[in-house]
PDB file of C-alpha atoms in Angstrom:
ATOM      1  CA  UNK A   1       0.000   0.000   0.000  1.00  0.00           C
ATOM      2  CA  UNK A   2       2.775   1.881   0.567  1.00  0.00           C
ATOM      3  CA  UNK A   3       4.295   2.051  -3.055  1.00  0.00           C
ATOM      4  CA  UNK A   4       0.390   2.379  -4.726  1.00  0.00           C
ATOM      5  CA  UNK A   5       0.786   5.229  -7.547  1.00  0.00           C
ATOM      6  CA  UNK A   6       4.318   5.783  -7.292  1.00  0.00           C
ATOM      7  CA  UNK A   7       5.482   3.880 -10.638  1.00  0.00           C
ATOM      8  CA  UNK A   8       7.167   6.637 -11.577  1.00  0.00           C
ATOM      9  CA  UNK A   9       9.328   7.260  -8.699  1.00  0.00           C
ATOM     10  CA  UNK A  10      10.078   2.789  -8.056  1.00  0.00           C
ATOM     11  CA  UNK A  11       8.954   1.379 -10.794  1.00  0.00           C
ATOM     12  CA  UNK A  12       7.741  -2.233 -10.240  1.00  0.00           C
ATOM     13  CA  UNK A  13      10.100  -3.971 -12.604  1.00  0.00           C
ATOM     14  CA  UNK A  14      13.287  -2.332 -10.780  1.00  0.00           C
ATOM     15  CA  UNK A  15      12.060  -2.960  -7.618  1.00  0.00           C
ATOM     16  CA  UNK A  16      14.913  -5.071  -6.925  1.00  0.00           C
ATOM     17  CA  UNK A  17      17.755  -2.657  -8.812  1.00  0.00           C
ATOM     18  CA  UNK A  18      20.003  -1.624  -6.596  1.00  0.00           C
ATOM     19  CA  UNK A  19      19.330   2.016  -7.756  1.00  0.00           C
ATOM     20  CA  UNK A  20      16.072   1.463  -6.064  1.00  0.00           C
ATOM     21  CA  UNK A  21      17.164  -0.586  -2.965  1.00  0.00           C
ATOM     22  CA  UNK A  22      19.856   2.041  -2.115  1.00  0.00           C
ATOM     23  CA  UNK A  23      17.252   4.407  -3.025  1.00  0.00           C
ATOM     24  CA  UNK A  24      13.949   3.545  -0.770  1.00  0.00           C
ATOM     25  CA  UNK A  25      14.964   0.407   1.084  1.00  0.00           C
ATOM     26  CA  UNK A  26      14.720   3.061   4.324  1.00  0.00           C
ATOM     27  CA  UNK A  27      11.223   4.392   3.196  1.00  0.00           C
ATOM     28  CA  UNK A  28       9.600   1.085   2.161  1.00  0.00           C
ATOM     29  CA  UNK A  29       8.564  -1.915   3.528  1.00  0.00           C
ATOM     30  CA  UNK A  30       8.405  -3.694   0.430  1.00  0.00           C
ATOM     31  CA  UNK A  31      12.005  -2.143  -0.739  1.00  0.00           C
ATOM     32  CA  UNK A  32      13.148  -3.270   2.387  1.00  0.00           C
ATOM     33  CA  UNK A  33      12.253  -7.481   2.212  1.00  0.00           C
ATOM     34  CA  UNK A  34      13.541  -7.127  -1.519  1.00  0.00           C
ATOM     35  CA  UNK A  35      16.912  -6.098  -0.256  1.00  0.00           C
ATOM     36  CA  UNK A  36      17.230  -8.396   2.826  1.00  0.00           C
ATOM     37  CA  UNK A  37      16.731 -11.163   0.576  1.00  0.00           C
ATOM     38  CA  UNK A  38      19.305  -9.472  -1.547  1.00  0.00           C
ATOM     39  CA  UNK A  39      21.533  -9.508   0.726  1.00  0.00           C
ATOM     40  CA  UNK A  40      20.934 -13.284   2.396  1.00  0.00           C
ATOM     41  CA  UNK A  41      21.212 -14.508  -1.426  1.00  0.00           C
ATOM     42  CA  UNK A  42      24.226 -12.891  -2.480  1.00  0.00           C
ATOM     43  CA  UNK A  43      25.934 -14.406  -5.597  1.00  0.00           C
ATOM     44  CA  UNK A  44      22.650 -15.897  -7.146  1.00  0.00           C
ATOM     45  CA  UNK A  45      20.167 -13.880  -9.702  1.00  0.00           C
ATOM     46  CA  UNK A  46      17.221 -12.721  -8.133  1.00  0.00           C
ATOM     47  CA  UNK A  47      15.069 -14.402 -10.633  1.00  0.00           C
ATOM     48  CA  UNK A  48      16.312 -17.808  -9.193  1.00  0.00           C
ATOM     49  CA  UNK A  49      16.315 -17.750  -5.535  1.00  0.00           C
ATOM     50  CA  UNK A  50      13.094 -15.728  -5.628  1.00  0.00           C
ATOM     51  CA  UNK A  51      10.796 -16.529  -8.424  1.00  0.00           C
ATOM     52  CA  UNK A  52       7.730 -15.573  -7.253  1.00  0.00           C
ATOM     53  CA  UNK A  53       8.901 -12.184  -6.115  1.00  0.00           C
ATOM     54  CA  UNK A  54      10.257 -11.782  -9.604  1.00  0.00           C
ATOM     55  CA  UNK A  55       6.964 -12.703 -11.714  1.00  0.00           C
ATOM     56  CA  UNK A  56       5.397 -10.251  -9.354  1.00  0.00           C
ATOM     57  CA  UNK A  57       7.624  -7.509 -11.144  1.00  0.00           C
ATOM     58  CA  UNK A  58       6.272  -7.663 -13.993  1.00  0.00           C
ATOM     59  CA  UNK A  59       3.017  -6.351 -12.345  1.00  0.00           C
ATOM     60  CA  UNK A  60       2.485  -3.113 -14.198  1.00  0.00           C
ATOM     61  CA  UNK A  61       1.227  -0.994 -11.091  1.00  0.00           C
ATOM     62  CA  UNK A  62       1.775  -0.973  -7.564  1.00  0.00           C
ATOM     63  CA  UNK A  63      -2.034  -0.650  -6.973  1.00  0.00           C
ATOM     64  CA  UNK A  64      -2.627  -4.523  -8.786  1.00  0.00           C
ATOM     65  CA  UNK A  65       0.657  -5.922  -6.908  1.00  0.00           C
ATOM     66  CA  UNK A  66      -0.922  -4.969  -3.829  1.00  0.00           C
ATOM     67  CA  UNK A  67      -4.344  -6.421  -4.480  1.00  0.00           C
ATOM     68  CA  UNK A  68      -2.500  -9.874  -5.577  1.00  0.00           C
ATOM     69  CA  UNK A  69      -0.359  -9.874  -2.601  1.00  0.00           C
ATOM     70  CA  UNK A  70      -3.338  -8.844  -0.054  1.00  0.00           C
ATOM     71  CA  UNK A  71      -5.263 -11.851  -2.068  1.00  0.00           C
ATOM     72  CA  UNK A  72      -2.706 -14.259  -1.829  1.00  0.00           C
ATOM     73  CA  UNK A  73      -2.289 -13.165   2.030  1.00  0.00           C
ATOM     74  CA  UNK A  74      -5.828 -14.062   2.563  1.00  0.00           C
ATOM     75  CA  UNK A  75      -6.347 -17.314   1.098  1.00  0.00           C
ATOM     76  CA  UNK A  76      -2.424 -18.814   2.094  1.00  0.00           C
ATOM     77  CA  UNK A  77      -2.379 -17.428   6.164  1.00  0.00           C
ATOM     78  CA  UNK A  78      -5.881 -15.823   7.118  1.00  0.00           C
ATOM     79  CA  UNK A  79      -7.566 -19.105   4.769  1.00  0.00           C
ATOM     80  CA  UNK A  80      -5.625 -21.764   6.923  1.00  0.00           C
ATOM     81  CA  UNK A  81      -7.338 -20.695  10.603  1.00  0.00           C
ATOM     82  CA  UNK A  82     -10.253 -22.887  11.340  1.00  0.00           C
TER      83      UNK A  82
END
């Protein structure tokens, strides 16, 4: 929610550029998993040791990557209490 109708400023396909990380990691939640993961998988493309966060990328607007995360949230953690 954070990132919703800033394409211009992080766009979602360099989300995980380090112009971007170095850029809003601090501001941004979001930024800020990308580059811990970064960081734990150093040495390995990001497309590899995070696939899903990749395809999400190619998302063309914050406003539908939030709406597919917030669904995915619901059906994989608040889905799975009885």
């Amino acid at each position: 929610a954070q990132l919703v109708g800033l394409e211009e400023e992080v766009p979602t396909g360099d989300v995980y550029k380090e112009r971007v990380i170095d850029g809003y990691a601090d501001k941004f939640l979001y930024v800020d998993a990308i580059r811990q993961i970064l960081l734990a998988k150093k040495g390995a493309a990001f497309y590899e040791t995070s696939p899903m966060l990749y395809d999400i990328t190619a998302v063309p607007t914050w406003e539908k990557t939030h709406a597919g995360l917030m669904k995915m949230y619901r059906a994989e953690v608040l889905g799975k209490f009885p």
